[in-house]
PDB file of C-alpha atoms in Angstrom:
ATOM      1  CA  MET F   3     -11.443 -43.611  12.083  1.00  0.00           C
ATOM      2  CA  MET F   4      -8.283 -43.448  10.017  1.00  0.00           C
ATOM      3  CA  SER F   5     -10.045 -41.628   7.185  1.00  0.00           C
ATOM      4  CA  ILE F   6     -11.173 -38.887   9.617  1.00  0.00           C
ATOM      5  CA  LYS F   7      -7.551 -38.394  10.717  1.00  0.00           C
ATOM      6  CA  ILE F   8      -6.407 -38.153   7.117  1.00  0.00           C
ATOM      7  CA  ILE F   9      -9.139 -35.652   6.243  1.00  0.00           C
ATOM      8  CA  CYS F  10      -8.328 -33.547   9.330  1.00  0.00           C
ATOM      9  CA  SER F  11      -4.635 -33.610   8.436  1.00  0.00           C
ATOM     10  CA  ILE F  12      -5.371 -32.481   4.892  1.00  0.00           C
ATOM     11  CA  VAL F  13      -7.575 -29.649   6.186  1.00  0.00           C
ATOM     12  CA  ILE F  14      -4.900 -28.531   8.680  1.00  0.00           C
ATOM     13  CA  ILE F  15      -2.162 -28.617   6.047  1.00  0.00           C
ATOM     14  CA  GLY F  16      -4.371 -26.796   3.538  1.00  0.00           C
ATOM     15  CA  CYS F  17      -5.356 -24.059   5.986  1.00  0.00           C
ATOM     16  CA  SER F  18      -1.824 -23.458   7.188  1.00  0.00           C
ATOM     17  CA  THR F  19      -0.556 -23.380   3.599  1.00  0.00           C
ATOM     18  CA  ILE F  20      -3.188 -20.783   2.715  1.00  0.00           C
ATOM     19  CA  LEU F  21      -2.125 -18.708   5.730  1.00  0.00           C
ATOM     20  CA  GLY F  22       1.500 -18.924   4.599  1.00  0.00           C
ATOM     21  CA  PHE F  23       0.623 -17.808   1.082  1.00  0.00           C
ATOM     22  CA  ARG F  24      -1.477 -14.923   2.404  1.00  0.00           C
ATOM     23  CA  ALA F  25       1.414 -13.765   4.591  1.00  0.00           C
ATOM     24  CA  ALA F  26       3.761 -13.970   1.592  1.00  0.00           C
ATOM     25  CA  ASN F  27       1.274 -12.029  -0.527  1.00  0.00           C
ATOM     26  CA  ARG F  28       1.472  -9.062   1.843  1.00  0.00           C
ATOM     27  CA  TYR F  29       5.140  -8.614   0.907  1.00  0.00           C
ATOM     28  CA  VAL F  30       4.279  -8.710  -2.801  1.00  0.00           C
ATOM     29  CA  GLN F  31       1.395  -6.262  -2.339  1.00  0.00           C
ATOM     30  CA  ARG F  32       3.625  -3.850  -0.430  1.00  0.00           C
ATOM     31  CA  VAL F  33       6.006  -3.619  -3.392  1.00  0.00           C
ATOM     32  CA  LYS F  34       3.085  -3.176  -5.815  1.00  0.00           C
ATOM     33  CA  GLU F  35       1.505  -0.441  -3.701  1.00  0.00           C
ATOM     34  CA  ILE F  36       4.761   1.495  -3.400  1.00  0.00           C
ATOM     35  CA  ARG F  37       5.125   1.339  -7.192  1.00  0.00           C
ATOM     36  CA  MET F  38       1.514   2.470  -7.626  1.00  0.00           C
ATOM     37  CA  LEU F  39       2.157   5.383  -5.287  1.00  0.00           C
ATOM     38  CA  GLN F  40       5.226   6.376  -7.303  1.00  0.00           C
ATOM     39  CA  MET F  41       3.195   6.256 -10.508  1.00  0.00           C
ATOM     40  CA  ALA F  42       0.353   8.204  -8.901  1.00  0.00           C
ATOM     41  CA  PHE F  43       2.680  10.912  -7.600  1.00  0.00           C
ATOM     42  CA  ALA F  44       4.414  11.190 -10.989  1.00  0.00           C
ATOM     43  CA  GLN F  45       1.028  11.625 -12.659  1.00  0.00           C
ATOM     44  CA  LEU F  46      -0.073  14.102  -9.991  1.00  0.00           C
ATOM     45  CA  GLU F  47       3.125  16.092 -10.488  1.00  0.00           C
ATOM     46  CA  SER F  48       2.590  16.347 -14.231  1.00  0.00           C
ATOM     47  CA  GLU F  49      -1.071  17.292 -13.761  1.00  0.00           C
ATOM     48  CA  ILE F  50      -0.299  20.034 -11.241  1.00  0.00           C
ATOM     49  CA  THR F  51       2.969  21.463 -12.528  1.00  0.00           C
ATOM     50  CA  GLY F  52       2.626  20.734 -16.235  1.00  0.00           C
ATOM     51  CA  TYR F  53      -1.054  21.056 -17.052  1.00  0.00           C
ATOM     52  CA  SER F  54      -2.042  23.332 -14.146  1.00  0.00           C
ATOM     53  CA  THR F  55      -4.978  21.068 -13.341  1.00  0.00           C
ATOM     54  CA  PHE F  56      -6.824  21.890 -10.152  1.00  0.00           C
ATOM     55  CA  LEU F  57      -5.896  19.535  -7.333  1.00  0.00           C
ATOM     56  CA  PRO F  58      -9.362  17.935  -6.840  1.00  0.00           C
ATOM     57  CA  GLU F  59      -9.617  17.128 -10.557  1.00  0.00           C
ATOM     58  CA  ALA F  60      -6.063  15.777 -10.714  1.00  0.00           C
ATOM     59  CA  VAL F  61      -6.531  13.559  -7.663  1.00  0.00           C
ATOM     60  CA  SER F  62      -9.880  12.322  -8.963  1.00  0.00           C
ATOM     61  CA  GLY F  63      -8.267  11.333 -12.255  1.00  0.00           C
ATOM     62  CA  ILE F  64      -5.483   9.504 -10.469  1.00  0.00           C
ATOM     63  CA  SER F  65      -7.931   7.558  -8.315  1.00  0.00           C
ATOM     64  CA  THR F  66      -9.289   5.910 -11.457  1.00  0.00           C
ATOM     65  CA  ALA F  67      -5.806   4.893 -12.626  1.00  0.00           C
ATOM     66  CA  VAL F  68      -4.733   2.992  -9.490  1.00  0.00           C
ATOM     67  CA  ARG F  69      -6.125  -0.046  -7.650  1.00  0.00           C
ATOM     68  CA  GLY F  70      -6.700  -1.424  -4.189  1.00  0.00           C
ATOM     69  CA  GLY F  71      -5.913   0.555  -1.083  1.00  0.00           C
ATOM     70  CA  VAL F  72      -4.122   3.241  -3.102  1.00  0.00           C
ATOM     71  CA  ARG F  73      -7.327   3.822  -5.076  1.00  0.00           C
ATOM     72  CA  ASN F  74      -9.284   4.125  -1.825  1.00  0.00           C
ATOM     73  CA  LEU F  75      -6.770   6.656  -0.518  1.00  0.00           C
ATOM     74  CA  PHE F  76      -6.906   8.883  -3.592  1.00  0.00           C
ATOM     75  CA  SER F  77     -10.664   8.621  -4.110  1.00  0.00           C
ATOM     76  CA  ASP F  78     -11.321   9.482  -0.452  1.00  0.00           C
ATOM     77  CA  PHE F  79      -8.906  12.407  -0.736  1.00  0.00           C
ATOM     78  CA  ALA F  80     -10.583  13.589  -3.952  1.00  0.00           C
ATOM     79  CA  GLY F  81     -13.970  13.385  -2.267  1.00  0.00           C
ATOM     80  CA  ARG F  82     -12.768  15.425   0.684  1.00  0.00           C
ATOM     81  CA  LEU F  83     -11.309  18.071  -1.634  1.00  0.00           C
ATOM     82  CA  GLN F  84     -14.432  18.287  -3.770  1.00  0.00           C
ATOM     83  CA  ASN F  85     -16.715  18.455  -0.729  1.00  0.00           C
ATOM     84  CA  LYS F  86     -14.302  20.839   0.999  1.00  0.00           C
ATOM     85  CA  THR F  87     -14.134  18.541   4.025  1.00  0.00           C
ATOM     86  CA  GLY F  88     -11.369  19.746   6.323  1.00  0.00           C
ATOM     87  CA  ASP F  89      -9.750  23.114   6.805  1.00  0.00           C
ATOM     88  CA  SER F  90      -6.876  22.578   4.394  1.00  0.00           C
ATOM     89  CA  VAL F  91      -5.454  20.236   1.785  1.00  0.00           C
ATOM     90  CA  ALA F  92      -3.026  18.884   4.383  1.00  0.00           C
ATOM     91  CA  GLU F  93      -5.837  18.118   6.807  1.00  0.00           C
ATOM     92  CA  ALA F  94      -7.922  16.407   4.112  1.00  0.00           C
ATOM     93  CA  TRP F  95      -4.900  14.296   3.093  1.00  0.00           C
ATOM     94  CA  GLN F  96      -4.168  13.352   6.709  1.00  0.00           C
ATOM     95  CA  GLU F  97      -7.785  12.340   7.337  1.00  0.00           C
ATOM     96  CA  SER F  98      -7.845  10.242   4.162  1.00  0.00           C
ATOM     97  CA  LEU F  99      -4.547   8.623   5.076  1.00  0.00           C
ATOM     98  CA  GLU F 100      -5.783   7.748   8.559  1.00  0.00           C
ATOM     99  CA  LYS F 101      -9.031   6.351   7.169  1.00  0.00           C
ATOM    100  CA  CYS F 102      -7.357   4.214   4.485  1.00  0.00           C
ATOM    101  CA  GLN F 103      -4.224   3.190   6.388  1.00  0.00           C
ATOM    102  CA  GLU F 104      -5.620  -0.239   7.279  1.00  0.00           C
ATOM    103  CA  LEU F 105      -6.360  -0.967   3.614  1.00  0.00           C
ATOM    104  CA  LEU F 106      -2.747  -0.376   2.603  1.00  0.00           C
ATOM    105  CA  ASN F 107       0.031  -2.955   2.915  1.00  0.00           C
ATOM    106  CA  LEU F 108       2.533  -0.278   3.854  1.00  0.00           C
ATOM    107  CA  TYR F 109       4.933  -0.068   6.770  1.00  0.00           C
ATOM    108  CA  PRO F 110       4.979   2.895   9.173  1.00  0.00           C
ATOM    109  CA  GLU F 111       7.959   4.398   7.302  1.00  0.00           C
ATOM    110  CA  GLU F 112       5.927   4.657   4.089  1.00  0.00           C
ATOM    111  CA  ILE F 113       2.931   6.050   5.964  1.00  0.00           C
ATOM    112  CA  GLN F 114       5.212   8.732   7.459  1.00  0.00           C
ATOM    113  CA  ILE F 115       6.472   9.649   3.984  1.00  0.00           C
ATOM    114  CA  LEU F 116       2.893  10.010   2.763  1.00  0.00           C
ATOM    115  CA  ALA F 117       1.889  12.027   5.827  1.00  0.00           C
ATOM    116  CA  ALA F 118       4.848  14.392   5.419  1.00  0.00           C
ATOM    117  CA  PHE F 119       4.060  14.861   1.740  1.00  0.00           C
ATOM    118  CA  GLY F 120       0.451  15.711   2.538  1.00  0.00           C
ATOM    119  CA  GLY F 121       1.666  18.534   4.754  1.00  0.00           C
ATOM    120  CA  VAL F 122       3.237  20.342   1.799  1.00  0.00           C
ATOM    121  CA  LEU F 123       0.826  19.333  -0.961  1.00  0.00           C
ATOM    122  CA  GLY F 124      -0.840  22.336  -2.535  1.00  0.00           C
ATOM    123  CA  SER F 125       1.411  24.865  -0.824  1.00  0.00           C
ATOM    124  CA  GLY F 126       3.976  26.971  -2.615  1.00  0.00           C
ATOM    125  CA  ASP F 127       4.623  27.638  -6.274  1.00  0.00           C
ATOM    126  CA  LYS F 128       5.147  25.134  -9.094  1.00  0.00           C
ATOM    127  CA  GLU F 129       8.893  24.917  -8.570  1.00  0.00           C
ATOM    128  CA  SER F 130       8.563  24.111  -4.876  1.00  0.00           C
ATOM    129  CA  GLN F 131       5.888  21.529  -5.740  1.00  0.00           C
ATOM    130  CA  ARG F 132       8.345  19.906  -8.169  1.00  0.00           C
ATOM    131  CA  ARG F 133      10.917  19.704  -5.367  1.00  0.00           C
ATOM    132  CA  TYR F 134       8.378  18.148  -3.000  1.00  0.00           C
ATOM    133  CA  PHE F 135       7.393  15.577  -5.612  1.00  0.00           C
ATOM    134  CA  SER F 136      11.047  14.791  -6.290  1.00  0.00           C
ATOM    135  CA  ILE F 137      11.719  14.271  -2.591  1.00  0.00           C
ATOM    136  CA  VAL F 138       8.749  11.958  -2.107  1.00  0.00           C
ATOM    137  CA  GLN F 139       9.649   9.996  -5.260  1.00  0.00           C
ATOM    138  CA  ASN F 140      13.214   9.483  -4.000  1.00  0.00           C
ATOM    139  CA  GLN F 141      11.987   8.394  -0.580  1.00  0.00           C
ATOM    140  CA  LEU F 142       9.484   5.978  -2.097  1.00  0.00           C
ATOM    141  CA  LYS F 143      12.174   4.570  -4.407  1.00  0.00           C
ATOM    142  CA  LYS F 144      14.348   3.791  -1.373  1.00  0.00           C
ATOM    143  CA  GLN F 145      11.382   2.146   0.342  1.00  0.00           C
ATOM    144  CA  GLU F 146      10.663   0.157  -2.819  1.00  0.00           C
ATOM    145  CA  ILE F 147      14.192  -1.245  -2.774  1.00  0.00           C
ATOM    146  CA  LYS F 148      13.796  -2.222   0.880  1.00  0.00           C
ATOM    147  CA  ALA F 149      10.398  -3.768   0.164  1.00  0.00           C
ATOM    148  CA  GLU F 150      11.798  -5.800  -2.742  1.00  0.00           C
ATOM    149  CA  GLU F 151      14.606  -7.088  -0.540  1.00  0.00           C
ATOM    150  CA  ALA F 152      12.134  -8.047   2.186  1.00  0.00           C
ATOM    151  CA  CYS F 153       9.898  -9.702  -0.398  1.00  0.00           C
ATOM    152  CA  LEU F 154      12.742 -11.811  -1.747  1.00  0.00           C
ATOM    153  CA  LYS F 155      13.862 -12.671   1.757  1.00  0.00           C
ATOM    154  CA  TYR F 156      10.539 -13.533   3.380  1.00  0.00           C
ATOM    155  CA  GLN F 157       8.146 -14.552   0.616  1.00  0.00           C
ATOM    156  CA  ASN F 158       9.406 -18.117   0.175  1.00  0.00           C
ATOM    157  CA  MET F 159       9.962 -18.449   3.904  1.00  0.00           C
ATOM    158  CA  CYS F 160       6.310 -17.624   4.660  1.00  0.00           C
ATOM    159  CA  ARG F 161       5.063 -20.075   2.058  1.00  0.00           C
ATOM    160  CA  SER F 162       7.331 -22.832   3.328  1.00  0.00           C
ATOM    161  CA  LEU F 163       6.487 -22.159   6.963  1.00  0.00           C
ATOM    162  CA  GLY F 164       2.794 -22.374   6.179  1.00  0.00           C
ATOM    163  CA  LEU F 165       3.142 -25.780   4.591  1.00  0.00           C
ATOM    164  CA  LEU F 166       5.691 -27.132   7.060  1.00  0.00           C
ATOM    165  CA  GLY F 167       3.772 -25.762  10.046  1.00  0.00           C
ATOM    166  CA  GLY F 168       0.665 -27.592   8.875  1.00  0.00           C
ATOM    167  CA  LEU F 169       2.643 -30.790   8.423  1.00  0.00           C
ATOM    168  CA  ALA F 170       4.147 -30.445  11.896  1.00  0.00           C
ATOM    169  CA  ILE F 171       0.755 -29.854  13.516  1.00  0.00           C
ATOM    170  CA  SER F 172      -0.715 -32.837  11.667  1.00  0.00           C
ATOM    171  CA  ILE F 173       2.126 -35.093  12.763  1.00  0.00           C
ATOM    172  CA  LEU F 174       1.896 -33.927  16.380  1.00  0.00           C
ATOM    173  CA  LEU F 175      -1.871 -34.380  16.565  1.00  0.00           C
ATOM    174  CA  PHE F 176      -1.946 -37.801  14.986  1.00  0.00           C
TER     175      PHE F 176
END
């Protein structure tokens, strides 16, 4: 009987620790995704304004350079542009963003930045595109700083709470 209690306690502690680490990982992934977005937008800016690459080709190239939810966002957007799904570039971006939003570890503020950027993407001349890219890069940099602060603040707390919560539940049950 005692061995069953010990095994159950170990399982409870293990599961709660895993949950704590997964919660902490979301903070780390948020920072990584914001950095990937900054890199992707810098590459997109150079492709569009420097090399005069067509938008579908530029976005398709970027989708191979990034990972995770950011890759899904850019590859879906590239597919919509190549298949001419949607009435405009802004509409295709918005649809891709809505579709891939659940795959991203971003907060609503970052999603709003991406949505606003999609509204101006592909409109205007090269100089106005440079300004738009500069604005979105600055906004994402500010969000990256906030995300790093939140990561430092909550990452260890989530891990500790997972372990300690499992210990507390085990003690209370047995």
